[in-house]
Short mmCIF file of C-alpha atoms and ligand atoms in Angstrom, two decimals:
data_model
loop_
_atom_site.label_atom_id
_atom_site.label_comp_id
_atom_site.label_asym_id
_atom_site.label_seq_id
_atom_site.Cartn_x
_atom_site.Cartn_y
_atom_site.Cartn_z
CA MET A 1 -105.51 58.90 207.18
CA SER A 2 -103.35 57.23 204.59
CA ASP A 3 -101.84 53.95 205.69
CA PRO A 4 -98.75 51.88 205.04
CA THR A 5 -100.67 49.20 203.19
CA ARG A 6 -102.01 51.61 200.55
CA GLU A 7 -98.71 53.42 200.28
CA ALA A 8 -96.90 50.15 199.69
CA ALA A 9 -99.64 49.08 197.20
CA PHE A 10 -99.10 52.31 195.33
CA ASP A 11 -95.31 51.67 195.24
CA LEU A 12 -95.92 48.15 193.87
CA LEU A 13 -98.17 49.49 191.09
CA THR A 14 -95.63 52.21 190.24
CA ALA A 15 -92.95 49.52 189.95
CA VAL A 16 -95.06 47.28 187.71
CA LEU A 17 -96.98 49.81 185.61
CA GLU A 18 -94.49 52.62 185.22
CA ARG A 19 -91.12 50.83 185.52
CA GLY A 20 -92.17 47.43 184.05
CA ARG A 21 -90.78 45.52 187.03
CA PRO A 22 -92.22 42.12 188.07
CA LEU A 23 -94.48 42.30 191.11
CA GLU A 24 -92.43 39.73 193.12
CA GLU A 25 -89.28 41.75 192.52
CA ALA A 26 -91.09 44.96 193.59
CA LEU A 27 -92.28 43.25 196.73
CA THR A 28 -88.74 42.28 197.75
CA ALA A 29 -87.61 45.87 197.17
CA LEU A 30 -90.26 47.35 199.40
CA PRO A 31 -88.86 49.26 202.40
CA GLN A 32 -89.13 47.83 205.91
CA LEU A 33 -92.69 46.83 206.43
CA ASP A 34 -94.47 44.64 208.97
CA GLN A 35 -95.33 41.20 207.41
CA ARG A 36 -99.01 41.71 207.65
CA ASP A 37 -98.86 45.16 205.95
CA ARG A 38 -96.69 43.62 203.26
CA SER A 39 -99.22 40.84 202.59
CA ALA A 40 -102.09 43.29 202.57
CA ALA A 41 -100.26 45.59 200.15
CA HIS A 42 -99.45 42.67 197.83
CA ARG A 43 -103.10 41.58 197.86
CA LEU A 44 -104.34 45.21 197.20
CA ALA A 45 -101.87 45.70 194.26
CA ALA A 46 -102.76 42.35 192.88
CA ALA A 47 -106.48 43.11 192.98
CA VAL A 48 -105.79 46.37 191.05
CA LEU A 49 -103.63 44.63 188.52
CA ARG A 50 -106.17 41.83 188.08
CA ARG A 51 -109.04 44.23 187.47
CA ALA A 52 -107.32 47.29 185.96
CA GLY A 53 -109.29 47.20 182.71
CA THR A 54 -112.57 47.19 184.48
CA LEU A 55 -111.49 49.82 187.03
CA ASP A 56 -110.33 52.10 184.21
CA ALA A 57 -113.58 51.60 182.31
CA LEU A 58 -115.53 52.54 185.46
CA LEU A 59 -113.50 55.63 186.12
CA GLU A 60 -113.60 56.84 182.54
CA PRO A 61 -116.93 58.74 182.68
CA PHE A 62 -115.72 60.79 185.55
CA LEU A 63 -112.38 61.89 184.08
CA ARG A 64 -112.56 64.86 181.77
CA LYS A 65 -108.91 64.37 180.71
CA GLU A 66 -106.28 61.70 181.20
CA PRO A 67 -104.76 62.05 184.66
CA PRO A 68 -100.99 61.50 185.18
CA LEU A 69 -100.24 57.80 185.79
CA PRO A 70 -99.59 58.19 189.54
CA VAL A 71 -102.94 59.77 189.95
CA ARG A 72 -104.62 57.07 187.89
CA ASN A 73 -103.04 54.53 190.28
CA VAL A 74 -104.37 56.30 193.30
CA LEU A 75 -107.85 56.36 191.70
CA ARG A 76 -107.49 52.59 190.86
CA ILE A 77 -106.60 51.78 194.47
CA GLY A 78 -109.65 53.81 195.68
CA ALA A 79 -111.90 52.28 193.06
CA ALA A 80 -110.79 48.73 193.92
CA GLY A 81 -111.70 49.53 197.54
CA VAL A 82 -115.11 50.84 196.63
CA LEU A 83 -116.12 48.26 194.09
CA ILE A 84 -114.21 45.07 194.47
CA LEU A 85 -112.93 44.77 198.10
CA ASP A 86 -116.02 45.99 199.91
CA THR A 87 -114.13 48.71 201.83
CA PRO A 88 -116.56 51.13 203.50
CA ILE A 89 -116.95 54.07 201.03
CA HIS A 90 -115.73 56.79 203.51
CA ALA A 91 -112.64 54.73 204.20
CA ALA A 92 -111.86 53.92 200.58
CA VAL A 93 -112.25 57.60 199.56
CA GLY A 94 -110.54 59.11 202.61
CA THR A 95 -107.48 56.90 202.39
CA ALA A 96 -107.20 57.48 198.64
CA VAL A 97 -107.27 61.30 199.19
CA ALA A 98 -104.67 60.93 201.94
CA LEU A 99 -102.53 58.68 199.68
CA ALA A 100 -102.62 61.37 196.95
CA LYS A 101 -101.27 63.87 199.45
CA THR A 102 -98.61 61.55 200.84
CA LYS A 103 -97.34 60.78 197.36
CA GLY A 104 -96.90 64.40 196.33
CA LEU A 105 -100.14 64.56 194.37
CA THR A 106 -101.91 67.20 196.57
CA PRO A 107 -103.18 69.21 193.57
CA PHE A 108 -105.14 66.03 192.61
CA ALA A 109 -106.65 65.39 196.06
CA GLY A 110 -109.85 67.22 195.25
CA LEU A 111 -110.23 65.36 191.92
CA THR A 112 -109.59 62.05 193.76
CA ASN A 113 -112.35 62.88 196.28
CA ALA A 114 -114.82 63.97 193.65
CA VAL A 115 -114.25 61.09 191.21
CA LEU A 116 -114.35 58.34 193.90
CA ARG A 117 -117.52 59.76 195.47
CA LYS A 118 -119.32 59.72 192.06
CA LEU A 119 -117.91 56.22 191.40
CA ALA A 120 -119.25 54.96 194.70
CA GLU A 121 -122.73 56.07 193.58
CA ALA A 122 -122.77 55.02 190.03
CA GLY A 123 -120.18 52.32 189.81
CA PRO A 124 -121.97 49.34 191.16
CA ALA A 125 -124.72 49.57 188.50
CA ALA A 126 -122.15 50.39 185.75
CA LEU A 127 -120.17 47.30 186.79
CA GLU A 128 -123.07 45.10 185.95
CA THR A 129 -123.12 46.33 182.34
CA LEU A 130 -119.43 45.75 181.52
CA ASP A 131 -117.83 42.76 179.90
CA SER A 132 -115.25 42.76 182.64
CA PRO A 133 -113.44 39.45 181.75
CA ARG A 134 -112.63 40.97 178.31
CA LEU A 135 -111.72 44.31 179.77
CA ASP A 136 -109.24 42.66 182.19
CA THR A 137 -107.51 40.69 179.48
CA PRO A 138 -105.11 42.01 176.75
CA PRO A 139 -106.67 41.22 173.36
CA TRP A 140 -103.67 39.23 172.21
CA LEU A 141 -104.03 36.82 175.16
CA TRP A 142 -107.76 36.64 174.72
CA ALA A 143 -107.38 35.71 171.04
CA SER A 144 -104.71 33.08 171.86
CA TRP A 145 -106.88 31.09 174.25
CA GLY A 146 -109.54 30.14 171.75
CA ALA A 147 -112.76 28.73 173.03
CA ASN A 148 -111.53 28.69 176.64
CA ALA A 149 -110.79 32.49 176.64
CA ARG A 150 -113.85 33.62 178.58
CA ALA A 151 -113.70 30.86 181.18
CA ILE A 152 -109.96 31.45 181.77
CA ALA A 153 -110.46 35.25 181.92
CA ILE A 154 -113.22 34.76 184.50
CA ALA A 155 -110.98 32.49 186.56
CA HIS A 156 -108.22 35.14 186.46
CA GLN A 157 -110.41 37.66 188.23
CA GLN A 158 -110.20 35.60 191.47
CA GLU A 159 -107.27 35.17 193.76
CA ALA A 160 -105.96 31.64 193.68
CA PRO A 161 -105.92 29.14 196.52
CA LEU A 162 -102.51 28.10 197.94
CA ASP A 163 -101.48 24.54 197.14
CA CYS A 164 -98.71 22.54 198.67
CA THR A 165 -96.87 19.29 197.92
CA LEU A 166 -96.37 17.06 200.90
CA LYS A 167 -93.05 15.47 201.48
CA PRO A 168 -93.63 11.66 201.51
CA GLY A 169 -94.63 10.53 205.02
CA THR A 170 -96.17 13.94 205.93
CA GLU A 171 -99.75 13.90 207.11
CA PRO A 172 -101.91 16.64 205.52
CA PRO A 173 -102.41 19.53 208.01
CA PRO A 174 -105.82 19.70 209.59
CA ASN A 175 -108.58 21.57 207.82
CA THR A 176 -106.97 21.30 204.39
CA GLU A 177 -108.49 20.02 201.13
CA TYR A 178 -106.81 16.96 199.83
CA LEU A 179 -106.92 17.17 196.01
CA PRO A 180 -107.31 14.12 193.68
CA THR A 181 -103.82 14.79 192.31
CA GLY A 182 -102.29 14.45 195.78
CA SER A 183 -101.66 18.11 196.56
CA VAL A 184 -103.15 19.87 199.57
CA ARG A 185 -105.15 23.11 199.18
CA PHE A 186 -105.49 26.12 201.53
CA PRO A 187 -107.96 29.02 200.97
CA PRO A 188 -106.87 32.16 198.97
CA GLY A 189 -105.00 34.55 201.17
CA THR A 190 -103.38 31.95 203.35
CA ARG A 191 -99.94 33.05 204.41
CA VAL A 192 -97.17 30.55 203.84
CA ALA A 193 -95.73 31.31 207.27
CA ASP A 194 -98.94 30.24 208.92
CA ILE A 195 -98.96 26.77 207.43
CA PRO A 196 -98.06 24.14 210.00
CA GLY A 197 -94.85 22.21 209.09
CA PHE A 198 -93.72 24.76 206.43
CA ASP A 199 -90.65 25.94 208.34
CA GLN A 200 -89.76 22.35 209.16
CA GLY A 201 -89.83 21.32 205.47
CA ALA A 202 -92.77 18.96 205.68
CA LEU A 203 -94.27 20.48 202.56
CA TRP A 204 -93.70 23.12 199.96
CA VAL A 205 -95.79 25.57 197.93
CA GLN A 206 -96.56 24.25 194.50
CA ASP A 207 -99.74 24.70 192.53
CA ALA A 208 -101.61 21.38 191.92
CA ALA A 209 -100.96 21.65 188.19
CA ALA A 210 -97.30 22.45 188.76
CA ALA A 211 -96.96 19.17 190.66
CA LEU A 212 -98.04 17.08 187.68
CA PRO A 213 -95.05 17.16 185.34
CA ALA A 214 -92.69 15.57 187.92
CA LYS A 215 -95.33 13.05 188.85
CA LEU A 216 -95.76 12.16 185.18
CA LEU A 217 -92.04 11.55 184.82
CA ASN A 218 -92.71 8.63 187.15
CA ALA A 219 -89.19 8.71 188.66
CA GLN A 220 -88.01 5.35 189.92
CA PRO A 221 -85.63 4.74 192.81
CA GLY A 222 -82.03 4.78 191.67
CA GLU A 223 -82.70 6.35 188.23
CA ARG A 224 -80.39 9.11 187.15
CA ILE A 225 -82.47 12.09 186.36
CA ALA A 226 -81.67 15.67 185.32
CA ASP A 227 -83.91 18.58 186.19
CA LEU A 228 -82.66 21.05 183.68
CA CYS A 229 -84.29 24.34 184.72
CA ALA A 230 -84.67 23.59 188.40
CA ALA A 231 -85.01 26.68 190.65
CA PRO A 232 -86.77 27.29 193.00
CA GLY A 233 -86.94 23.54 193.12
CA GLY A 234 -90.50 22.26 193.74
CA LYS A 235 -90.04 19.69 190.91
CA THR A 236 -86.51 18.78 192.08
CA GLY A 237 -87.95 18.05 195.45
CA GLN A 238 -90.54 15.71 194.02
CA LEU A 239 -87.95 13.85 192.01
CA VAL A 240 -85.59 13.40 194.95
CA ALA A 241 -88.52 12.37 197.20
CA ALA A 242 -89.36 9.65 194.65
CA GLY A 243 -85.91 8.13 195.21
CA ALA A 244 -84.19 9.17 192.05
CA THR A 245 -80.63 10.42 191.90
CA VAL A 246 -81.12 14.02 190.72
CA THR A 247 -78.85 16.50 189.01
CA ALA A 248 -80.46 19.88 189.22
CA LEU A 249 -79.23 22.50 186.72
CA GLU A 250 -79.95 26.21 187.06
CA ARG A 251 -78.39 29.10 185.17
CA ASP A 252 -79.17 31.87 187.61
CA PRO A 253 -76.82 31.83 190.66
CA ASN A 254 -79.30 33.64 192.94
CA ARG A 255 -82.00 31.21 192.08
CA LEU A 256 -79.62 28.29 192.54
CA THR A 257 -78.96 29.53 196.05
CA ARG A 258 -82.74 29.60 196.72
CA LEU A 259 -82.96 26.04 195.37
CA ALA A 260 -80.19 24.98 197.72
CA GLU A 261 -81.89 26.61 200.71
CA ASN A 262 -85.19 24.92 199.78
CA LEU A 263 -83.66 21.44 199.47
CA ALA A 264 -81.92 21.96 202.84
CA ARG A 265 -85.23 22.86 204.51
CA TRP A 266 -86.95 19.83 203.02
CA GLY A 267 -84.03 17.54 204.06
CA LEU A 268 -83.53 16.42 200.47
CA HIS A 269 -80.33 16.08 198.47
CA ALA A 270 -79.59 16.65 194.80
CA GLU A 271 -76.47 17.44 192.88
CA LEU A 272 -76.65 21.21 192.17
CA ILE A 273 -74.94 22.64 189.13
CA GLN A 274 -74.92 26.23 188.04
CA ALA A 275 -74.82 26.04 184.24
CA ASP A 276 -76.70 26.90 181.07
CA ALA A 277 -78.48 23.77 180.05
CA THR A 278 -78.03 24.55 176.37
CA THR A 279 -74.24 24.35 176.52
CA TRP A 280 -73.65 22.02 179.56
CA THR A 281 -72.42 18.45 178.80
CA PRO A 282 -73.09 15.76 181.36
CA PRO A 283 -70.33 13.23 182.19
CA GLU A 284 -72.85 10.45 181.49
CA LYS A 285 -76.27 10.42 179.80
CA PHE A 286 -79.41 10.36 181.88
CA ASP A 287 -82.29 7.83 182.23
CA ALA A 288 -84.83 10.62 182.22
CA ILE A 289 -84.99 14.41 182.15
CA LEU A 290 -87.48 17.03 183.33
CA LEU A 291 -87.36 20.20 181.22
CA ASP A 292 -89.54 22.82 182.96
CA ALA A 293 -88.65 25.39 180.37
CA PRO A 294 -88.61 29.20 180.88
CA CYS A 295 -91.89 30.57 179.36
CA SER A 296 -94.34 33.46 179.24
CA ALA A 297 -95.90 32.22 182.54
CA THR A 298 -99.37 33.06 181.31
CA GLY A 299 -100.59 29.91 183.18
CA THR A 300 -99.76 31.63 186.51
CA ILE A 301 -101.73 34.86 185.94
CA ARG A 302 -103.98 34.25 189.00
CA ARG A 303 -100.80 34.24 191.19
CA HIS A 304 -98.89 36.82 189.13
CA PRO A 305 -101.45 39.34 187.84
CA ASP A 306 -98.59 41.52 186.65
CA VAL A 307 -97.93 39.09 183.76
CA PRO A 308 -100.61 40.46 181.40
CA HIS A 309 -99.24 44.05 182.08
CA LEU A 310 -95.67 43.08 181.36
CA LYS A 311 -95.69 40.48 178.61
CA ARG A 312 -96.22 41.39 174.99
CA ALA A 313 -97.17 39.15 172.02
CA GLY A 314 -93.64 39.57 170.60
CA ASP A 315 -92.05 38.00 173.63
CA ILE A 316 -93.25 34.60 172.65
CA LYS A 317 -91.01 34.41 169.65
CA THR A 318 -87.85 34.83 171.78
CA LEU A 319 -89.18 32.28 174.36
CA ILE A 320 -89.93 29.58 171.72
CA GLN A 321 -86.43 29.89 170.32
CA ALA A 322 -85.02 29.28 173.86
CA GLN A 323 -87.39 26.36 174.43
CA ASP A 324 -86.29 24.72 171.11
CA ARG A 325 -82.62 25.10 172.12
CA LEU A 326 -83.33 23.52 175.50
CA LEU A 327 -85.29 20.69 173.86
CA ALA A 328 -82.36 19.93 171.48
CA ALA A 329 -79.86 20.12 174.41
CA ALA A 330 -82.06 17.79 176.53
CA ALA A 331 -82.27 15.25 173.76
CA ALA A 332 -78.52 15.10 173.50
CA MET A 333 -78.24 14.39 177.30
CA LEU A 334 -80.66 11.42 177.21
CA LYS A 335 -79.83 7.75 176.81
CA PRO A 336 -81.52 6.22 173.76
CA GLY A 337 -85.07 5.18 174.86
CA GLY A 338 -84.83 7.62 177.81
CA ARG A 339 -87.88 9.75 178.60
CA LEU A 340 -88.29 13.52 178.77
CA ILE A 341 -91.03 15.50 180.29
CA TYR A 342 -91.28 18.92 178.69
CA ALA A 343 -93.42 21.32 180.70
CA VAL A 344 -94.28 25.06 180.66
CA CYS A 345 -96.57 27.06 182.87
CA SER A 346 -97.98 28.75 179.84
CA LEU A 347 -101.34 28.87 178.22
CA GLN A 348 -99.89 29.77 174.85
CA PRO A 349 -100.23 27.05 172.19
CA GLU A 350 -96.92 28.06 170.62
CA GLU A 351 -95.01 27.18 173.80
CA GLY A 352 -96.77 23.85 174.20
CA ALA A 353 -97.88 21.27 171.58
CA ALA A 354 -96.19 23.24 168.77
CA ARG A 355 -92.77 22.85 170.50
CA VAL A 356 -92.92 19.08 170.95
CA ALA A 357 -94.67 18.02 167.76
CA ASN A 358 -91.43 18.03 165.78
CA ALA A 359 -88.68 18.13 168.35
CA PRO A 360 -85.54 16.56 166.80
CA ASN A 361 -84.52 13.07 168.10
CA LEU A 362 -87.52 12.99 170.34
CA CYS A 363 -90.79 11.11 169.77
CA PRO A 364 -94.01 12.02 171.58
CA ASP A 365 -95.23 9.31 173.89
CA PRO A 366 -98.91 10.16 174.84
CA PHE A 367 -100.00 10.07 178.45
CA THR A 368 -102.60 7.30 178.80
CA ALA A 369 -106.06 7.88 180.20
CA LYS A 370 -104.98 5.90 183.18
CA GLU A 371 -101.96 8.08 183.90
CA LEU A 372 -104.21 11.21 183.88
CA ALA A 373 -107.16 9.61 185.64
CA MET A 374 -106.79 12.06 188.47
CA VAL A 375 -107.49 14.99 186.11
CA PRO A 376 -109.02 13.40 182.92
CA GLU A 377 -110.33 16.71 181.61
CA ALA A 378 -106.67 17.85 181.24
CA ARG A 379 -105.78 15.13 178.65
CA THR A 380 -105.74 16.37 175.12
CA ALA A 381 -106.64 14.33 172.02
CA GLU A 382 -102.82 13.91 171.37
CA GLY A 383 -102.22 12.58 174.91
CA TYR A 384 -100.64 15.78 176.23
CA LEU A 385 -101.42 17.46 179.55
CA ARG A 386 -103.20 20.83 179.25
CA THR A 387 -104.47 22.43 182.37
CA HIS A 388 -105.89 25.89 182.82
CA PRO A 389 -107.41 28.00 185.61
CA ALA A 390 -110.98 27.23 184.59
CA LEU A 391 -110.58 23.50 185.30
CA TRP A 392 -111.89 22.31 188.69
CA PRO A 393 -114.05 25.54 189.05
CA GLU A 394 -115.84 24.21 192.17
CA ARG A 395 -112.46 23.58 193.84
CA GLY A 396 -110.82 26.95 192.90
CA GLY A 397 -109.14 26.02 189.63
CA MET A 398 -105.50 25.28 188.91
CA ASP A 399 -102.64 26.95 187.14
CA GLY A 400 -102.19 26.60 183.29
CA PHE A 401 -99.62 23.96 182.47
CA PHE A 402 -98.62 22.08 179.39
CA ALA A 403 -96.73 18.81 179.71
CA ALA A 404 -95.72 16.21 177.13
CA ARG A 405 -93.70 12.99 177.36
CA LEU A 406 -91.05 12.44 174.66
CA ILE A 407 -88.88 9.42 174.13
CA LYS A 408 -85.21 9.75 172.77
CA THR A 409 -85.05 8.02 169.43
N1 SAM B 501 -88.68 23.81 187.75
C1 SAM B 501 -88.77 24.95 188.65
C2 SAM B 501 -89.65 24.54 189.79
O1 SAM B 501 -90.50 23.66 189.66
O2 SAM B 501 -89.47 25.12 190.88
C3 SAM B 501 -89.27 26.17 187.91
C4 SAM B 501 -88.41 26.49 186.75
S1 SAM B 501 -88.77 28.07 186.05
C5 SAM B 501 -90.06 27.77 185.03
C6 SAM B 501 -87.43 28.15 184.85
C7 SAM B 501 -86.05 28.26 185.50
O3 SAM B 501 -85.12 27.94 184.43
C8 SAM B 501 -85.63 29.59 185.98
O4 SAM B 501 -85.10 29.49 187.32
C9 SAM B 501 -84.50 30.08 185.06
O5 SAM B 501 -83.49 30.84 185.72
C10 SAM B 501 -83.95 28.76 184.59
N2 SAM B 501 -83.33 28.78 183.26
C11 SAM B 501 -83.73 29.48 182.14
N3 SAM B 501 -82.93 29.23 181.13
C12 SAM B 501 -82.00 28.30 181.56
C13 SAM B 501 -80.95 27.64 180.87
N4 SAM B 501 -80.63 27.81 179.63
N5 SAM B 501 -80.26 26.76 181.62
C14 SAM B 501 -80.48 26.54 182.91
N6 SAM B 501 -81.53 27.17 183.54
C15 SAM B 501 -82.24 28.06 182.88
#
């Protein structure tokens, strides 16, 4: 009675939790699987990753000793079905037992059955008593988010909606929500392939918050603009669509290929260069630069619930060194008076305001209230952009982004 969805979800959890692989990478490595089963497996694994702390706390009273990790993952899948995903109890328990057998864990089939049956009885009441936002968040992340920690952690428990940026001239597809920032929003669980116009390049997937940094660069037709960390290219697309002459740099050749394919699908053109932005020298300085720097990606946890399981507090130190190197390189590529938007999809203060406050040869130029009128709650006292998943709760939130405008001195 096991099924391909649960088997694939188990494989995804093994890749992330045992081998430390990113969920997206694990998804691409899955064996041949029907598209619907693949999506369902992704959603199931994501639900377990999102709520692993809570699921483990609920399983705890029924485990006399620590089970091997593969058995714990079977139990987590079963428990998620019983307590979070409203799967009928007999189906959640039966498929978990079958999954244990399929995955070579037959000696634990009885334990799986007994634990999940007890959980189905006692779990719903126990769930009410737990501080699940805290359980589902690593302490170092909770501590780093300050007063917003609880609201952010609560937002992380839900699957995010799917946002798209429309190519200029494209009408919003029917039955979509048109957001104040100009993005269109589809309900959580929408499959990209089902969005009208996606294959024809009329729009591309980009969270509402992720669309803000390129908008805030305010690219003008004919300006020479560099997008220094460009793939997969959502922001490059916005800059080209605004009429700028764009040079898109990307260090990773595979990601550059993806960027090229995306631009081709959207019918947009940019100069594409495979290079490390910290060592590349442009033939001529730029009017403006977008630096969407590599970061911890903690602003995208709703979409990438593997991030809290894979990132460690110590990773931030390495990332901020790279961000500083990129900022210095970007400053050297700008004309005097030229503008730079520095952006990261991170909720960590060290990767945001702390990076730009004293960046050499660059002076912060605050965003005005008018420039951020479409999302005023995201404007900080210093005039930076700071979004997080608990903003717009009634609309389904937005990713966590930091962005600042800097002027070359
Ligand atoms: N701007 C992209 C978009 O909107 O689709 C997302 C960029 S992602 C946050 C960061 C990208 O920077 C990754 O594709 C990574 O390979 C690339 N990257 C990291 N370090 C780089 C460097 N030193 N030079 C050029 N690209 C780099």
